Coordinates of C-alpha atoms in Angstrom, one line a residue:
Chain A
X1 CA -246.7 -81.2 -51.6
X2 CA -247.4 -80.6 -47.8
X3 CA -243.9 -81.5 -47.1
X4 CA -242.4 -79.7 -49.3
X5 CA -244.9 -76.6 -48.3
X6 CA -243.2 -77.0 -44.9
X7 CA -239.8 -77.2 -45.6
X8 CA -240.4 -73.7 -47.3
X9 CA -242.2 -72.2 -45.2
X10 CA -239.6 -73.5 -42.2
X11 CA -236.3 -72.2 -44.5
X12 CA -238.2 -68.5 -45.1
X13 CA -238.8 -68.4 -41.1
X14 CA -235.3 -69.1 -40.9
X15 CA -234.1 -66.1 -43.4
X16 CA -236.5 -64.0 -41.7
X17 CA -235.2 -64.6 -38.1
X18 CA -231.5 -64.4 -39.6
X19 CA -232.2 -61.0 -41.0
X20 CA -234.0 -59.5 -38.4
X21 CA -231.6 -60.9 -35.5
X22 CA -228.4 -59.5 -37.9
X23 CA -230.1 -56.2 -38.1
X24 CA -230.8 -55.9 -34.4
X25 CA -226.9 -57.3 -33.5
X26 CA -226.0 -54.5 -35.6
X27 CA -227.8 -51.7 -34.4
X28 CA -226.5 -52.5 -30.8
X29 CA -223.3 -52.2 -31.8
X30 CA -224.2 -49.1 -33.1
X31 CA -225.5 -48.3 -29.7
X32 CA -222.9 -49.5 -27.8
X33 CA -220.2 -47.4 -29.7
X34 CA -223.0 -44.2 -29.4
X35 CA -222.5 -44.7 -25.1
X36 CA -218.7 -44.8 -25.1
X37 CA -218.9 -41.6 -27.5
X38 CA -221.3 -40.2 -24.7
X39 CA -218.9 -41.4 -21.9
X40 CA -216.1 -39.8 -23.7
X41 CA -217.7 -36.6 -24.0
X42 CA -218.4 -36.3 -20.5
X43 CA -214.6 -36.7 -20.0
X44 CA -214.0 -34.0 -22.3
X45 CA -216.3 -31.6 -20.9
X46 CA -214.2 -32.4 -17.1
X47 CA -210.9 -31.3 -18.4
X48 CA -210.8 -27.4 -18.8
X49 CA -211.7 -27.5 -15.4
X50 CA -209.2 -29.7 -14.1
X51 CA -206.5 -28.1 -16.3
X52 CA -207.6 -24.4 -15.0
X53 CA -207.8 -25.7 -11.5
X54 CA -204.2 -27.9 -11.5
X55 CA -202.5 -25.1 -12.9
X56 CA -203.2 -22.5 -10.1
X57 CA -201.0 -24.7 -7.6
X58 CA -198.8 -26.9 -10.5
X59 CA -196.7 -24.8 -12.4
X60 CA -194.6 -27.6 -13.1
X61 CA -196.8 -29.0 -15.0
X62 CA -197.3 -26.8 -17.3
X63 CA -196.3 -29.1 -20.2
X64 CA -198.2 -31.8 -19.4
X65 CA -201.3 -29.7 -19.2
X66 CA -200.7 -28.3 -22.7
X67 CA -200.4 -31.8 -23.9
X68 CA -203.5 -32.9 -22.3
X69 CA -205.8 -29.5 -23.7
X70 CA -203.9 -30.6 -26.8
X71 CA -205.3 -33.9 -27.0
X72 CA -208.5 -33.6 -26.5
X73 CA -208.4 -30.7 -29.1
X74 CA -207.3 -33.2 -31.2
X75 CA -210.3 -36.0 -29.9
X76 CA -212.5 -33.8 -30.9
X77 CA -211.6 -32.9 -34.2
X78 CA -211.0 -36.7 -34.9
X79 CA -214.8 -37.7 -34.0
X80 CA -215.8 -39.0 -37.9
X81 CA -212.6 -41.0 -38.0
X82 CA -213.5 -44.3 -35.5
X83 CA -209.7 -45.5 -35.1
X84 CA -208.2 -42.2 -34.9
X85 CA -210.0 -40.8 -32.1
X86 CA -209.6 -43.7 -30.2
X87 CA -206.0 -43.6 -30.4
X88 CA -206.3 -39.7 -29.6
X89 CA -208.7 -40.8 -26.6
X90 CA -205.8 -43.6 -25.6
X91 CA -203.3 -41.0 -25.7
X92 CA -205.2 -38.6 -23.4
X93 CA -206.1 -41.3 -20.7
X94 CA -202.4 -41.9 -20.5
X95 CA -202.0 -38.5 -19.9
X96 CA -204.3 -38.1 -17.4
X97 CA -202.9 -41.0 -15.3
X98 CA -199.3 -39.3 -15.5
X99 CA -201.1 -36.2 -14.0
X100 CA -203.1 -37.6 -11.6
X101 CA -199.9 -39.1 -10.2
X102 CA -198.4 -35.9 -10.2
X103 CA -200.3 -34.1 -8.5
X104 CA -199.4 -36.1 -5.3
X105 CA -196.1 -33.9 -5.4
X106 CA -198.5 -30.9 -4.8
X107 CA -200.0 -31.0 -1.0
X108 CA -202.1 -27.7 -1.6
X109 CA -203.5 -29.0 -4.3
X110 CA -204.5 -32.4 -3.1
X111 CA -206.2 -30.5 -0.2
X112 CA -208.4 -28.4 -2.5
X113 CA -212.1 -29.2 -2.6
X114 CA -212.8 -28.6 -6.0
X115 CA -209.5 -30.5 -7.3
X116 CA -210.8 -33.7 -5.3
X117 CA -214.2 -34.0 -6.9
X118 CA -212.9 -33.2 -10.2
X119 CA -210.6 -36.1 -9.5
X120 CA -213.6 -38.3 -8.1
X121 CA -215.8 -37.6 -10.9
X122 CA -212.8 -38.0 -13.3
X123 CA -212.1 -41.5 -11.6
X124 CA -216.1 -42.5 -12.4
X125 CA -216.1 -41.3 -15.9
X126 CA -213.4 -43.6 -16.2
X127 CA -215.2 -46.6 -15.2
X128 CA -217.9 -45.7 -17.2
X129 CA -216.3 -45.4 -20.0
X130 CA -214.4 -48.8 -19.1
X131 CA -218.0 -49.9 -18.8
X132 CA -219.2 -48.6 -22.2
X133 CA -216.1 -50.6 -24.2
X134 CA -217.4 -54.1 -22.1
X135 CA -220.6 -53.3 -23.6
X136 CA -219.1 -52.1 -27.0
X137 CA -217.2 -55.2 -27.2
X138 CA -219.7 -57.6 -26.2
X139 CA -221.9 -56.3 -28.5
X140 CA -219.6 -56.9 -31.2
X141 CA -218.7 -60.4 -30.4
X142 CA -222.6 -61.0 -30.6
X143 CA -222.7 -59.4 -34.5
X144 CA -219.3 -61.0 -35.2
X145 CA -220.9 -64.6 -33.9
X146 CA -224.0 -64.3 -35.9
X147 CA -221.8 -63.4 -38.8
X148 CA -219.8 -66.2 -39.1
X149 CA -222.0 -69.0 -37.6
X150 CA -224.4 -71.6 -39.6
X151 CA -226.9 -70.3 -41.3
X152 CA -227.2 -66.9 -40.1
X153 CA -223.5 -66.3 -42.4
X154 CA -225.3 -66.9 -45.2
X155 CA -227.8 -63.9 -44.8
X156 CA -225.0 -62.2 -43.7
X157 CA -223.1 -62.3 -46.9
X158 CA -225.9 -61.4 -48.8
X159 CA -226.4 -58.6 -46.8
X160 CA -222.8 -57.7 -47.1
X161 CA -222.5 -57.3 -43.3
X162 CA -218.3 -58.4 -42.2
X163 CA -217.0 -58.9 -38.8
X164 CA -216.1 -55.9 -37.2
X165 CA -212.5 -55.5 -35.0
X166 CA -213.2 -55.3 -30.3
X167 CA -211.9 -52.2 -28.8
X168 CA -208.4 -53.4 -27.8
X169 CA -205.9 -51.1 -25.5
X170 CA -202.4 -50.1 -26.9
X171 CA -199.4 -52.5 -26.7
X172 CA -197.7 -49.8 -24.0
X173 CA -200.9 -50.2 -22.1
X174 CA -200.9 -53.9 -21.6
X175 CA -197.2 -53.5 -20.0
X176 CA -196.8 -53.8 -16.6
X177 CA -197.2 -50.1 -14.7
X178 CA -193.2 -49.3 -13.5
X179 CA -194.8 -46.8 -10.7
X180 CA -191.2 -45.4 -10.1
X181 CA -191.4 -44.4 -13.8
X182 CA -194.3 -42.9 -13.2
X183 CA -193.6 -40.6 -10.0
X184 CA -190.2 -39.8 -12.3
X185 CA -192.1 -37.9 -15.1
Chain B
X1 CA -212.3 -59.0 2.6
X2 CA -211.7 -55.8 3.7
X3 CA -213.1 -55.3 7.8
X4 CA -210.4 -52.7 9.0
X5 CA -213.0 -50.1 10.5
X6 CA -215.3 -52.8 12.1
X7 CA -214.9 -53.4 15.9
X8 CA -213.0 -56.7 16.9
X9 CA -214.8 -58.9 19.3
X10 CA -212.2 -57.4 22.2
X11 CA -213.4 -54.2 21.2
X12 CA -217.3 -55.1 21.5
X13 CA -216.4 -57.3 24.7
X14 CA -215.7 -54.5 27.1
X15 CA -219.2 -52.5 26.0
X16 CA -221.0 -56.0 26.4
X17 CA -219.9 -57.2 29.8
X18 CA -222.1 -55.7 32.1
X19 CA -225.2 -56.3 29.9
X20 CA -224.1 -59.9 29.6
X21 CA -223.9 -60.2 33.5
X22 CA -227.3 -59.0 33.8
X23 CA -228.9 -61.2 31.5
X24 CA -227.1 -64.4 32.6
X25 CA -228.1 -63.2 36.4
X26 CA -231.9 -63.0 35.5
X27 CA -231.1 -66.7 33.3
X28 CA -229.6 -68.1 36.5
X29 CA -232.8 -66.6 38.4
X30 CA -235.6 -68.1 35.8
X31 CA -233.4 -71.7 36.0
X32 CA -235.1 -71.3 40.0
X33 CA -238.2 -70.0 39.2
X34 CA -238.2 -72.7 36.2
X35 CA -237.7 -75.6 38.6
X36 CA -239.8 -74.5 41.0
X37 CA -242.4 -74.7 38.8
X38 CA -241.7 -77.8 37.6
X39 CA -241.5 -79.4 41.2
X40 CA -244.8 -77.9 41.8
X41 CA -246.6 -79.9 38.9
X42 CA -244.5 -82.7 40.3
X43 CA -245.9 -82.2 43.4
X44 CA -249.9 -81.8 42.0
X45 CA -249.5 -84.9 40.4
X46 CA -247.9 -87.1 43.1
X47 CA -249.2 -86.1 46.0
X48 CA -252.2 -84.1 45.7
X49 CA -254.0 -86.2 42.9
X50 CA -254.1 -88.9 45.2
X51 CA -254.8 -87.2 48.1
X52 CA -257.5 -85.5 46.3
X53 CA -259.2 -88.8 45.9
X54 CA -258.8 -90.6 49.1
X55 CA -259.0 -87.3 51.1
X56 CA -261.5 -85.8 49.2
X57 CA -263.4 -88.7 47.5
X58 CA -263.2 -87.1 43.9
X59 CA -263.6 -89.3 41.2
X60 CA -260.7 -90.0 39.3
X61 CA -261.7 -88.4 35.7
X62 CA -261.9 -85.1 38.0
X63 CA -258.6 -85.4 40.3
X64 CA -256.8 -85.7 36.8
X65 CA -258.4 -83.0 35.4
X66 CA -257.7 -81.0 38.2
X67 CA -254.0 -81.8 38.2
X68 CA -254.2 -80.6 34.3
X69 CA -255.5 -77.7 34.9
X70 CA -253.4 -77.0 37.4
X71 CA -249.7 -78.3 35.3
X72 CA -250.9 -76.2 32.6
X73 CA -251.1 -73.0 34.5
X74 CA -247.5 -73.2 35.8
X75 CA -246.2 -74.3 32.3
X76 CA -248.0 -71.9 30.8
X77 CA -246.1 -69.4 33.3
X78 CA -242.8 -71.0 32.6
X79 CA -242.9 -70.9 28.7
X80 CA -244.1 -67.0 29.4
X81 CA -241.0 -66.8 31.6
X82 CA -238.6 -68.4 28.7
X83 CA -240.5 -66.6 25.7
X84 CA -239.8 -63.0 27.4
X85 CA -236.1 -64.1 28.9
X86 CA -235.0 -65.4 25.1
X87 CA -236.9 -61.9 24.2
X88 CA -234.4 -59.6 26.4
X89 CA -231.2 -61.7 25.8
X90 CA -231.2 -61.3 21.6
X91 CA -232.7 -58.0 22.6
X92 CA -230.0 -56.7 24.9
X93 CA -227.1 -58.3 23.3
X94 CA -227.8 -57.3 20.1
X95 CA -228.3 -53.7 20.2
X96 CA -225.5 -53.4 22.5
X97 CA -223.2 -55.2 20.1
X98 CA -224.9 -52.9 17.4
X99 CA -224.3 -50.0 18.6
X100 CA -220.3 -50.5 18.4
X101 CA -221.0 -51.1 14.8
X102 CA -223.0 -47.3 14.8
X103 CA -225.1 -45.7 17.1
X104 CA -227.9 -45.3 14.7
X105 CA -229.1 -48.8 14.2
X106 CA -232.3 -50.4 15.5
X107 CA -232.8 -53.9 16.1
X108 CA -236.7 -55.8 16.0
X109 CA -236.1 -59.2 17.2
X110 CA -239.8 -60.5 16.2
X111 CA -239.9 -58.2 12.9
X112 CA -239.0 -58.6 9.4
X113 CA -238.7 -56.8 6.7
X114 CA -241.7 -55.4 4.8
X115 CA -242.9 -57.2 1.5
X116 CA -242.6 -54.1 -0.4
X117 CA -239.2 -53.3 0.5
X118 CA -238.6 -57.2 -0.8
X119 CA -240.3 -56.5 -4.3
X120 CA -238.9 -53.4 -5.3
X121 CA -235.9 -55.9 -5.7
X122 CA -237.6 -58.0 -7.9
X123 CA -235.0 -60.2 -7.1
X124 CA -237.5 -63.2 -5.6
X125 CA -240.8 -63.7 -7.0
X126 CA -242.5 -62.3 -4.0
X127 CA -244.9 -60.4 -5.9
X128 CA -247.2 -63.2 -6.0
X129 CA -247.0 -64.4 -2.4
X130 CA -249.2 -62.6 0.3
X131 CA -247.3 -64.3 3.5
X132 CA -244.0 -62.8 4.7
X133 CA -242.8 -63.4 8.0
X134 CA -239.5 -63.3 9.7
X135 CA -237.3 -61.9 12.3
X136 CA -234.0 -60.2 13.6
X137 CA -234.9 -56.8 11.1
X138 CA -232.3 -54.5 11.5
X139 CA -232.3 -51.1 10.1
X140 CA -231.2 -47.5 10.2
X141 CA -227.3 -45.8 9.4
X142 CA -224.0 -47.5 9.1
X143 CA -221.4 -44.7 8.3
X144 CA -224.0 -42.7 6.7
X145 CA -225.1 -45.9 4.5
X146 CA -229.4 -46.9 5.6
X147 CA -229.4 -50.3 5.7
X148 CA -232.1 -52.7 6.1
X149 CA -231.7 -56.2 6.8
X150 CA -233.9 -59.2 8.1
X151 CA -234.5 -62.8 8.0
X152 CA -237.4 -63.8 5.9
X153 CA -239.6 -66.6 5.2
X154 CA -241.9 -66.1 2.4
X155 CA -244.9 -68.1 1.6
X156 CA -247.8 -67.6 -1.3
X157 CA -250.8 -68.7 0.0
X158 CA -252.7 -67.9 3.3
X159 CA -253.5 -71.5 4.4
X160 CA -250.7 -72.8 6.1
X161 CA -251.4 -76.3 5.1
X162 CA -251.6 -75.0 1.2
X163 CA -248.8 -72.3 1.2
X164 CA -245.6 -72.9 -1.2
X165 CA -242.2 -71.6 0.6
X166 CA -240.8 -68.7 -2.3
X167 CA -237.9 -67.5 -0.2
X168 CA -236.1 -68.6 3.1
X169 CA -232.9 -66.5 4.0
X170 CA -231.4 -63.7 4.6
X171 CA -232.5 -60.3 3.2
X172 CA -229.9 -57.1 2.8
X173 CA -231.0 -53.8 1.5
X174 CA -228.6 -50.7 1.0
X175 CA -227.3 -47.7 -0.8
X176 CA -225.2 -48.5 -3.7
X177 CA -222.0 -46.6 -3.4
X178 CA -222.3 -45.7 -7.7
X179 CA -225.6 -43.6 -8.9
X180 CA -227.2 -45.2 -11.9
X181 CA -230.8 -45.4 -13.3
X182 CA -231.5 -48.7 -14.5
X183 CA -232.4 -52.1 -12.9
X184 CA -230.1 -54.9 -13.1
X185 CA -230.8 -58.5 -11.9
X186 CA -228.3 -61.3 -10.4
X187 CA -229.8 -64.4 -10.4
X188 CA -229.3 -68.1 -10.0
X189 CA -228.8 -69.5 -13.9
X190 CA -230.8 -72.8 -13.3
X191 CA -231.5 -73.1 -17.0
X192 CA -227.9 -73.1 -18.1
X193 CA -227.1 -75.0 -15.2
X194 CA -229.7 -77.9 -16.1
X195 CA -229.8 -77.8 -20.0
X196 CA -226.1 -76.1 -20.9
X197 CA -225.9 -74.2 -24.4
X198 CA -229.2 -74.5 -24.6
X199 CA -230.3 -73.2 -21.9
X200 CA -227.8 -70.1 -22.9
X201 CA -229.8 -70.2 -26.0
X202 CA -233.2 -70.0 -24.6
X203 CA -232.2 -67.1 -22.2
X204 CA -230.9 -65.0 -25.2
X205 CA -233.8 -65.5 -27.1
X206 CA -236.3 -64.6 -24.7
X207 CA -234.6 -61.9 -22.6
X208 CA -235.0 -59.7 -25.9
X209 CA -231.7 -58.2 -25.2
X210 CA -231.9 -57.6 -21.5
X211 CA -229.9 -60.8 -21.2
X212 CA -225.8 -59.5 -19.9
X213 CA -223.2 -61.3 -21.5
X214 CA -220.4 -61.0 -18.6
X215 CA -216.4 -61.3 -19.3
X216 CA -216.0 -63.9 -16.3
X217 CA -217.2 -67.1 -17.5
X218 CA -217.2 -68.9 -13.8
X219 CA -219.6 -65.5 -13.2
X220 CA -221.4 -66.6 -15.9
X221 CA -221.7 -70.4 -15.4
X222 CA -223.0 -69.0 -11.8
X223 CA -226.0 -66.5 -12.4
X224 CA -227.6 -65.0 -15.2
X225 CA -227.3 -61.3 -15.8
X226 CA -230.8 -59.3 -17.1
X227 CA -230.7 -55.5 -17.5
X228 CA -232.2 -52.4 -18.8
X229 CA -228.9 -50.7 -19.6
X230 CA -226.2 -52.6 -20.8
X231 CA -223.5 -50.0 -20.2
X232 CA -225.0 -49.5 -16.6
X233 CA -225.1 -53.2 -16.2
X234 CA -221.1 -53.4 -16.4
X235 CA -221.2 -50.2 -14.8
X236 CA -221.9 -51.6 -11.7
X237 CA -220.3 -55.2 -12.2
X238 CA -216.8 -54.3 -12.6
X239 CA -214.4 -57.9 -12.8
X240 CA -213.9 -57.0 -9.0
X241 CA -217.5 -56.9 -8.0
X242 CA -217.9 -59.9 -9.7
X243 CA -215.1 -61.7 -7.5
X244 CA -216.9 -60.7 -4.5
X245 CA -220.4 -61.5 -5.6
X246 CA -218.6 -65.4 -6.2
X247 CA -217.0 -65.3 -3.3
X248 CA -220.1 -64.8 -1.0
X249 CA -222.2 -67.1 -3.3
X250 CA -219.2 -70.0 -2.4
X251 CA -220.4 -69.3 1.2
X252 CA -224.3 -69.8 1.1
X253 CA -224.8 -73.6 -0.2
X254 CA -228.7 -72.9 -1.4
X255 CA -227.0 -69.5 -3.5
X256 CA -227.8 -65.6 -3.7
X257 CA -229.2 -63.3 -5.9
X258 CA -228.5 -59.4 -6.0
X259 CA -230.8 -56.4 -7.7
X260 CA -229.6 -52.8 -8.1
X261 CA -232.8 -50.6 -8.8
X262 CA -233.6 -46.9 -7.4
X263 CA -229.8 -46.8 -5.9
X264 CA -230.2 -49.3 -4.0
X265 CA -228.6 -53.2 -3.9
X266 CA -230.8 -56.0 -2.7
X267 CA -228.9 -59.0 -1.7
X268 CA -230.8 -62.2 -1.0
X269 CA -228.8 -65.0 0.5
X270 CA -230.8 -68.8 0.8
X271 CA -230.0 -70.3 4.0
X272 CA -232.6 -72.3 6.3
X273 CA -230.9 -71.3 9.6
X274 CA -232.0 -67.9 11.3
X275 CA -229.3 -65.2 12.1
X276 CA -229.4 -65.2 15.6
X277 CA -230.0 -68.9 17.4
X278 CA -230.2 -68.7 21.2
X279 CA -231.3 -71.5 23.4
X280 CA -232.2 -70.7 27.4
X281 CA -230.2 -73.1 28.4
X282 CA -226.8 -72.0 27.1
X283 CA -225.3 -70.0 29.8
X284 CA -224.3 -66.6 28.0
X285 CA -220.6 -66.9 28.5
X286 CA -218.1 -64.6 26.6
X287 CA -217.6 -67.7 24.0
X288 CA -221.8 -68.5 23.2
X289 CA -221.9 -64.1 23.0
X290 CA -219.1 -64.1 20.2
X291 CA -220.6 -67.3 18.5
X292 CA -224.1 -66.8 18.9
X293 CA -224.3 -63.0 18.3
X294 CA -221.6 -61.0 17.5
X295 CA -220.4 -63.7 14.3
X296 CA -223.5 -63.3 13.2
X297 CA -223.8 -59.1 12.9
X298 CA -220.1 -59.1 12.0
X299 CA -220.7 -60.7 8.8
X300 CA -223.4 -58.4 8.0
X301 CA -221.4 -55.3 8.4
X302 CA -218.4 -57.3 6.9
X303 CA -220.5 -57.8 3.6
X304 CA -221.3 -54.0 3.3
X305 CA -217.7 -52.9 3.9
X306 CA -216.7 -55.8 1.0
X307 CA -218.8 -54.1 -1.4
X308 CA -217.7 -50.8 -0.1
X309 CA -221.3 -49.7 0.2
X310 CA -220.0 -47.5 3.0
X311 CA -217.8 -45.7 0.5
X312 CA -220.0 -42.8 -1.7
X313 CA -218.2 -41.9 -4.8
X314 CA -218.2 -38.2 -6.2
X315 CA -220.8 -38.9 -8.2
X316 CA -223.5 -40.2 -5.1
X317 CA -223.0 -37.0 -3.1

């Protein structure tokens, strides 16, 4: 009777700690993805800045600019949909890099003040943001280990709780950089 | 490593010589003084001990104390002699080798870092111990960067004979060149050293997720990672930083730890031999200066310009 009083009581500590640790792996990913979506933002908020202050010395890049204010139009309107807006934010980082290369070709404007800390604090956003998806994505390999391990997978599938998919970069992104290419657009 | 801005050796030579002469002239001069002194207890105890008591007629017991008395005074003058000489060599060479590094730097040769400086790191359990002491504290600007640095010995317990060594090493304290607001901590992973998965195990369950899971797995397999912001935790650890925390970890054999809190990094490397070692007898040629002291401050300043805590980003200024 003791025994058996124990091997209950051990298997309902179990399903306790399986639950509660599932719950809290899942509201860090939650977290996780809430800090790139504030580290995004912040991005946002840099580029009608940098696009008003590139275009007073770039005319050149006039399209490129459009397609950047373009983008993150775009970003934004794409928030509810996860996988959308991180192809839209993809799309605009690539941008970005073509026109921070670009603007090499403009001395004036490499010499401006305000350019180069918009270009600093663009350059830390960046990392932080590189940061955030680290974070994102060891947060998810956390949940997605407690999901499929033994016996935390069996709470799991009662809950209903799946594995989710890591923040991965594009297939054009995990090419080499051809830098000639680059100073050519 | 990066060391393109620091001054080369044939840089720091030509600001050193004349220093250098002096000090090796007043060495050469203390070598006299030195053996004169010694000659004279040589002399008390050959010739006037005896003389004492055949001349004199004083008992023996007293003609030796006598001739104690007397050796211990000129020792005592001779180690006073070598205490201060040792004082004005690591004194003179070093802030004149310092100063080619930056020309707001001090040096303390008998000073170390403060305790509470040490804890705000939280990177060695010094919060418990009551006994710091150490030497060769440098401090002030490097290229707009305040540094602090020291060699420290920390003890808990006030009795000597019952005090338990904590720390014994080297000590760095500096600006971090990104702004963030959390506290991260680099330590030693003894536990998944000693007992493997389990030991991963254990940390994850009682860091209450604090614990950093890092990309690198030799990073990993290295230290253990606590935090109070994840994002800032990787944040500051980018792959690269990571290489160079390895890289200066392959080159201390008792390991390092390293704390970012307030702005600041705290590096704290083990080692059990001081920074600066000068004996009085090692005339201070142009080779013993480059070995003894400048290698020494080089790799200081060499370990800031690595991390590029020299460099502020945008968002620091």
């Amino acid at each position: 009777m003791v025994i058996l009083l124990v091997i209950f009581g051990i298997i309902a500590v179990t399903i306790v700690f399986s639950y509660n640790n599932l719950i809290n792996k899942k509201n860090r990913v939650d977290q996780a993805y809430g800090s790139i979506d504030v580290m995004l933002k912040k991005r946002q908020d840099l580029i009608p800045n940098l696009v008003a202050t590139v275009q007073e010395y770039a005319e050149h890049e006039k399209g490129l600019l459009t397609d950047v204010t373009e983008l993150r139009s775009q970003a934004i309107k794409d928030e509810g949909d996860t996988a959308k807006r991180f192809e839209d934010e993809a799309a605009l980082t690539q941008k970005l890099r073509t026109l921070m290369v670009n603007v090499e070709n403009y001395p004036n404007l490499k010499a401006n003040t305000n350019f180069l800390q918009l270009q600093g604090t663009l350059h830390e956003v960046e990392e932080q943001i590189s940061a955030a998806r680290r974070a994102y994505n060891a947060s998810i390999l956390d949940l997605n280990n407690a999901v499929e391990m033994f016996p935390s997978n069996i709470i799991a599938k009662e809950m209903k709780l799946t594995t989710k998919e890591m923040f991965e970069i594009p297939d054009e992104e995990r090419q080499n950089v051809n830098v000639k290419e680059l100073f050519k657009n | 490593m990066s060391d393109k801005s620091l001054p080369t050796f044939e840089e720091v030579k030509s600001q050193i010589e004349d220093t250098a002469a002096n000090l090796d002239a007043q060495r050469i001069k203390g070598m006299k003084y030195n053996r004169k002194n010694r000659m004279i207890v040589f002399f008390l105890a050959i010739v006037v001990f005896p003389l004492s008591i055949f001349v004199f007629s004083w008992d023996i017991i007293t003609g030796i104390f006598a001739v104690m008395i007397s050796g211990l005074s000129v020792l005592y003058f001779v180690s006073e002699f070598d205490y201060q000489y040792r004082y004005d060599v690591k004194y003179g060479m070093v802030t004149a080798i310092l100063d080619c590094f930056s020309s707001e730097l001090l040096y303390y040769p008998e000073n170390s870092m403060l305790l509470d400086v040490v804890n705000r790191g939280q990177i060695i359990r010094s919060w418990y111990s009551d006994n710091v002491d150490g030497e060769d504290y440098i401090k002030g600007y490097y290229n707009g960067n305040y540094i602090q640095f020291s060699s420290l010995v920390i003890k808990r317990g006030l009795n000597g004979h019952n005090s338990i060594g904590v720390f014994r090493g080297r000590y760095l304290v500096c600006e971090f060149n990104k702004e963030f607001d959390s506290h991260t901590l680099v330590l030693e992973d003894s536990l998944e050293k000693h007992l493997g998965f389990f030991g991963q195990s254990i940390q994850d369950f009682v860091s209450n997720g604090k614990l950093v899971r890092l990309e690198n797995a030799d990073f990993e397999r290295r230290f253990v990672t606590y935090t109070t912001d994840q994002v800032e935790a990787r944040y500051i650890l980018s792959p690269s930083f990571m290489e160079k925390l390895m890289e200066l970890d392959d080159k201390y054999d008792d390991g390092i730890s390293a704390g970012f809190r307030n702005g600041n990094m705290h590096l704290a490397m083990k080692t059990k031999q001081p920074l600066i070692q000068y004996e009085n007898d090692y005339p201070l040629t142009m080779e013993a200066i480059q070995y003894r002291f400048y290698e020494p401050i080089y790799q200081i300043f060499n370990l800031i310009e690595t991390f590029e805590m020299n460099q502020k980003l945008w968002s620091k200024q």
